[in-house]
XYZ file of N, CA, C and O in Angstrom:
328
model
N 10.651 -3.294 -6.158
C 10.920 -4.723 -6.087
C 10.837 -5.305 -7.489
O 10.027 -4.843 -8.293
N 11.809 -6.502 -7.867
C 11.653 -6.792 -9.219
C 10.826 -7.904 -9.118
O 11.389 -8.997 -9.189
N 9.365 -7.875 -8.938
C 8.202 -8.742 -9.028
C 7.476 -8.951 -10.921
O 6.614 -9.730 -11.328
N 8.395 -7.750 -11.777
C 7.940 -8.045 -12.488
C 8.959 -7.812 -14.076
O 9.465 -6.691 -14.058
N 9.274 -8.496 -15.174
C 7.457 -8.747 -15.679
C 7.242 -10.297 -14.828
O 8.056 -11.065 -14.315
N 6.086 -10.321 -14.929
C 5.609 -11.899 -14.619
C 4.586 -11.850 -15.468
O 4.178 -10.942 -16.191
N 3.993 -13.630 -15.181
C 3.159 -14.328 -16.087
C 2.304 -15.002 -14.838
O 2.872 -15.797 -14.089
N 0.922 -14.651 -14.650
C -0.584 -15.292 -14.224
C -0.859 -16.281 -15.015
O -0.696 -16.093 -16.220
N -1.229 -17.269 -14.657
C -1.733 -18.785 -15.048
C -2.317 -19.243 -14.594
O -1.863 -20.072 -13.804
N -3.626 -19.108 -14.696
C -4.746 -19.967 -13.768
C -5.634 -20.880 -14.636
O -6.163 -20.493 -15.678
N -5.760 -22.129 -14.123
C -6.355 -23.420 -14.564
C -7.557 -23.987 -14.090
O -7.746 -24.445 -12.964
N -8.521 -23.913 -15.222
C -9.895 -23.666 -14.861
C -10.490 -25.206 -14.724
O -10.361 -25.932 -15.710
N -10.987 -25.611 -13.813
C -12.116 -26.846 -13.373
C -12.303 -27.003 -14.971
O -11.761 -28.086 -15.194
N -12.735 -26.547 -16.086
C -13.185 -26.845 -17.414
C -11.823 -26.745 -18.287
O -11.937 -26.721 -19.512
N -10.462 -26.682 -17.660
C -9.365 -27.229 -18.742
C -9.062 -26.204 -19.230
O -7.978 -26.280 -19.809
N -9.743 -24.804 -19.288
C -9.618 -23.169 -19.893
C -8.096 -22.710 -18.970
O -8.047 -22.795 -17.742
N -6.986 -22.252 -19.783
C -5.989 -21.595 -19.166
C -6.008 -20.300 -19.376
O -5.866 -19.949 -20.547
N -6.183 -19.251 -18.340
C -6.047 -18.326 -18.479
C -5.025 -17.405 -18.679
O -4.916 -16.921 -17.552
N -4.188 -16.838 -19.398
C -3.097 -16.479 -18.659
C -2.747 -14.540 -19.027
O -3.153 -13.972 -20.041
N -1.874 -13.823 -17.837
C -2.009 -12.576 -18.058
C -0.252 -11.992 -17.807
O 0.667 -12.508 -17.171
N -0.304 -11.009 -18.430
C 0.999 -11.066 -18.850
C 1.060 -9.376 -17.525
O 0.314 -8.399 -17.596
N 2.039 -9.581 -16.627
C 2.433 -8.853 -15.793
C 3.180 -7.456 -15.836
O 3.974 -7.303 -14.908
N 3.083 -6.452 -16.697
C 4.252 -5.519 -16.971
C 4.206 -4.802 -15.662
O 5.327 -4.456 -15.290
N 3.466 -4.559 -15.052
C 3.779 -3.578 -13.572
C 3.106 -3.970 -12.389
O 2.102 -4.681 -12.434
N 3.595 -3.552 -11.338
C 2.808 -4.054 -10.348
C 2.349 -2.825 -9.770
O 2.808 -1.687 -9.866
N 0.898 -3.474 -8.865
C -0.114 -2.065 -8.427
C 0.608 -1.693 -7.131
O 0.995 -2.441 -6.234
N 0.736 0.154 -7.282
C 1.267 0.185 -6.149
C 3.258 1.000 -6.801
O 3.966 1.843 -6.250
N 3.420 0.397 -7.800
C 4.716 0.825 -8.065
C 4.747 2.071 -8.599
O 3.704 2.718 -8.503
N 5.848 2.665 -9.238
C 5.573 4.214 -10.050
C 4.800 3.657 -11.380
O 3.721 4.215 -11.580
N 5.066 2.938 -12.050
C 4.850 2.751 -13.221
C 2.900 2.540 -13.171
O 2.242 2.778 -14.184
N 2.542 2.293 -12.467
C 1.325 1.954 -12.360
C 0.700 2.416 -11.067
O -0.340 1.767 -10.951
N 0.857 3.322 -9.927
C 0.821 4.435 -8.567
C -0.755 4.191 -8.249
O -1.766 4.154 -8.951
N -0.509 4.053 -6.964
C -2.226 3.993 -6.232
C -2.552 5.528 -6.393
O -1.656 6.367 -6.487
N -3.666 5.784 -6.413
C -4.353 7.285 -6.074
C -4.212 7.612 -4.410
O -3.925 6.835 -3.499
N -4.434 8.652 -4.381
C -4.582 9.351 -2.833
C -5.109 8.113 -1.771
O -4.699 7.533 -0.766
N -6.313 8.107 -2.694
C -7.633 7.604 -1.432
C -7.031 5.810 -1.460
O -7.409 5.135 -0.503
N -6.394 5.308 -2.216
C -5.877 4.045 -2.724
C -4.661 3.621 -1.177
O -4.379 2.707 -0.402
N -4.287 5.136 -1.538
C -3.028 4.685 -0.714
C -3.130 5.020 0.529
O -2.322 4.523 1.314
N -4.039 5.847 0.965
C -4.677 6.305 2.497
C -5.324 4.514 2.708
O -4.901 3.819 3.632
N -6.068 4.141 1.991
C -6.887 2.304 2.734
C -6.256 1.936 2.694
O -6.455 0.914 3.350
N -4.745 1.911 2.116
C -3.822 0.439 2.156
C -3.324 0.840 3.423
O -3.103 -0.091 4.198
N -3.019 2.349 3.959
C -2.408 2.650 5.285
C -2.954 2.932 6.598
O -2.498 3.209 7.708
N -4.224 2.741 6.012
C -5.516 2.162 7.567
C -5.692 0.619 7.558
O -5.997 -0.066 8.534
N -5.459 0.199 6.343
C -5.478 -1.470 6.150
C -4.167 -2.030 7.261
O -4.375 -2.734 8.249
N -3.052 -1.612 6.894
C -1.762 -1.604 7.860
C -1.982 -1.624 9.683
O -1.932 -2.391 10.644
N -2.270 -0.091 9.296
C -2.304 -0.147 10.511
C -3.690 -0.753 11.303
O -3.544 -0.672 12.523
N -4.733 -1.222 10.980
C -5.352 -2.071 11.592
C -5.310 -3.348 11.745
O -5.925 -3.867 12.677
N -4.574 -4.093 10.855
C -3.497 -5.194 10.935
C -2.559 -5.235 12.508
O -2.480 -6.063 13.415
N -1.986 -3.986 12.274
C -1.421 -3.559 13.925
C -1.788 -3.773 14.952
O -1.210 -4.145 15.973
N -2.578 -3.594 14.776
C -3.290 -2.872 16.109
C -3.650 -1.611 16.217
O -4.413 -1.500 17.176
N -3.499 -0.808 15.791
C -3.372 0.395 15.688
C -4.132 0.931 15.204
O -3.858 2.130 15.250
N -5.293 0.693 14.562
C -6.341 1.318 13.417
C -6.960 2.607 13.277
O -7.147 3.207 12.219
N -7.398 3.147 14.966
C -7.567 4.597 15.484
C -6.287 5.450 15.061
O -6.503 6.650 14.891
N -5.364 5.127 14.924
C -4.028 6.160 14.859
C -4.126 6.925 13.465
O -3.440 7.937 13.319
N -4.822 6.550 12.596
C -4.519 6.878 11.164
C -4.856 8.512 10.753
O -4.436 9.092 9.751
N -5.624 9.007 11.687
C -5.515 10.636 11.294
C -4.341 11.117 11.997
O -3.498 11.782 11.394
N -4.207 10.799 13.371
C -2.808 11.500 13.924
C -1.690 11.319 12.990
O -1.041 12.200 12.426
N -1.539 9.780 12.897
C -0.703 9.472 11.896
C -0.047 10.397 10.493
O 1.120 10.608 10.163
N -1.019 10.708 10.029
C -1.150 11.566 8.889
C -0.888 12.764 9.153
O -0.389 13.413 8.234
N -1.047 13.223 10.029
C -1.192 14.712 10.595
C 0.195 14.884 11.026
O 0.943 15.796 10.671
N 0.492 13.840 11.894
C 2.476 13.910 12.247
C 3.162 13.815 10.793
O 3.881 14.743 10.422
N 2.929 12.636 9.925
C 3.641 12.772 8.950
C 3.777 13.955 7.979
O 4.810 14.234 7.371
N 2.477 14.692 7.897
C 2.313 16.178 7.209
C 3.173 17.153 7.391
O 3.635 17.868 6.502
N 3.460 17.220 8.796
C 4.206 18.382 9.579
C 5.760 17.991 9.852
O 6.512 18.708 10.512
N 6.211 16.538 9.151
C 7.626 16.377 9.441
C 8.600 17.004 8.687
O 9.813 16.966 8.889
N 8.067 17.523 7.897
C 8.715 18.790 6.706
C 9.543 20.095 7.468
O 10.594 20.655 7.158
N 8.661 20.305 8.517
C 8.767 21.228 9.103
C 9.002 21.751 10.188
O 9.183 22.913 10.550
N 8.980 20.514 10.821
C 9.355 20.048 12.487
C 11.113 20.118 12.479
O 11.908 19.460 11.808
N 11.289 20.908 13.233
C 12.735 20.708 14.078
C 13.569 19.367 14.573
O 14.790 19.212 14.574
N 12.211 18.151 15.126
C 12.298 17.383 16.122
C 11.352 16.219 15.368
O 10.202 16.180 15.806
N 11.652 15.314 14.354
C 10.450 14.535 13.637
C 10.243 13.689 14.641
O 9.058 13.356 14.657
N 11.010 13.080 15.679
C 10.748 11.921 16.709
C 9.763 12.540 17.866
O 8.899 11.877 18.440
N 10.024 13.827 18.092
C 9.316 14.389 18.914
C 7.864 14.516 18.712
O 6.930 14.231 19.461
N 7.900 15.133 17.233
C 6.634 15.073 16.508
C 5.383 13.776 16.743
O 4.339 13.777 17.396
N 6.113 12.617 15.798
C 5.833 11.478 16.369
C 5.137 11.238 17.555
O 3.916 11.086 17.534
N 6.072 11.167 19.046
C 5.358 11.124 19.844
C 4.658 12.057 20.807
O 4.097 11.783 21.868
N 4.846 13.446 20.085
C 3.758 14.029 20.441
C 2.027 13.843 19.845
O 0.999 14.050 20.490
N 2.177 13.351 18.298
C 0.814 12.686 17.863
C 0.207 11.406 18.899
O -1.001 11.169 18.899
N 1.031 10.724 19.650
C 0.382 9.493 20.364
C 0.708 8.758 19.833
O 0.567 7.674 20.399
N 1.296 8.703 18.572
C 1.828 7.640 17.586
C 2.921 6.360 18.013
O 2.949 5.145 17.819
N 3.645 7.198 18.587
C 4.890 6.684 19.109
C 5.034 6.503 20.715
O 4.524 7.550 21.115
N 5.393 5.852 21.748
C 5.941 6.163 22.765
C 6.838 6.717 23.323
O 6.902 6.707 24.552
């Protein structure tokens, strides 16, 4: 997404402007969550859902779609899907 560059500007109760200069955003290639970064943002998701228990099946279907014949099948053979 082209979110960047951007410019942060925040205006302090004491008149202080802060400001921060945007070259990447967290999350993109240029700047990439870690493993464990990007596993909480995708239990964060899905507990947003509804869904919050699903996140090992989840993972476990998505692991094996490499290799699956049938990725929809896969899917809802994890419980993931209906």
């Amino acid at each position: 997404a082209a979110f960047v560059p951007a410019r942060a500007v925040a205006h302090t109760r004491s008149g202080t402007i802060i400001t921060q200069h945007v070259t990447a955003q967290f999350g993109s290639p240029q700047w990439p969550l870690s493993e464990q970064q990007h596993q909480e943002k995708a239990r964060g998701c899905l507990v947003f859902a509804g869904i919050g228990d699903t996140d090992e099946a989840l993972a476990a279907a998505i692991a094996a779609l490499a290799a699956s014949d049938d990725a929809v099948a896969g899917l809802v053979a994890s419980g993931i899907m209906g």
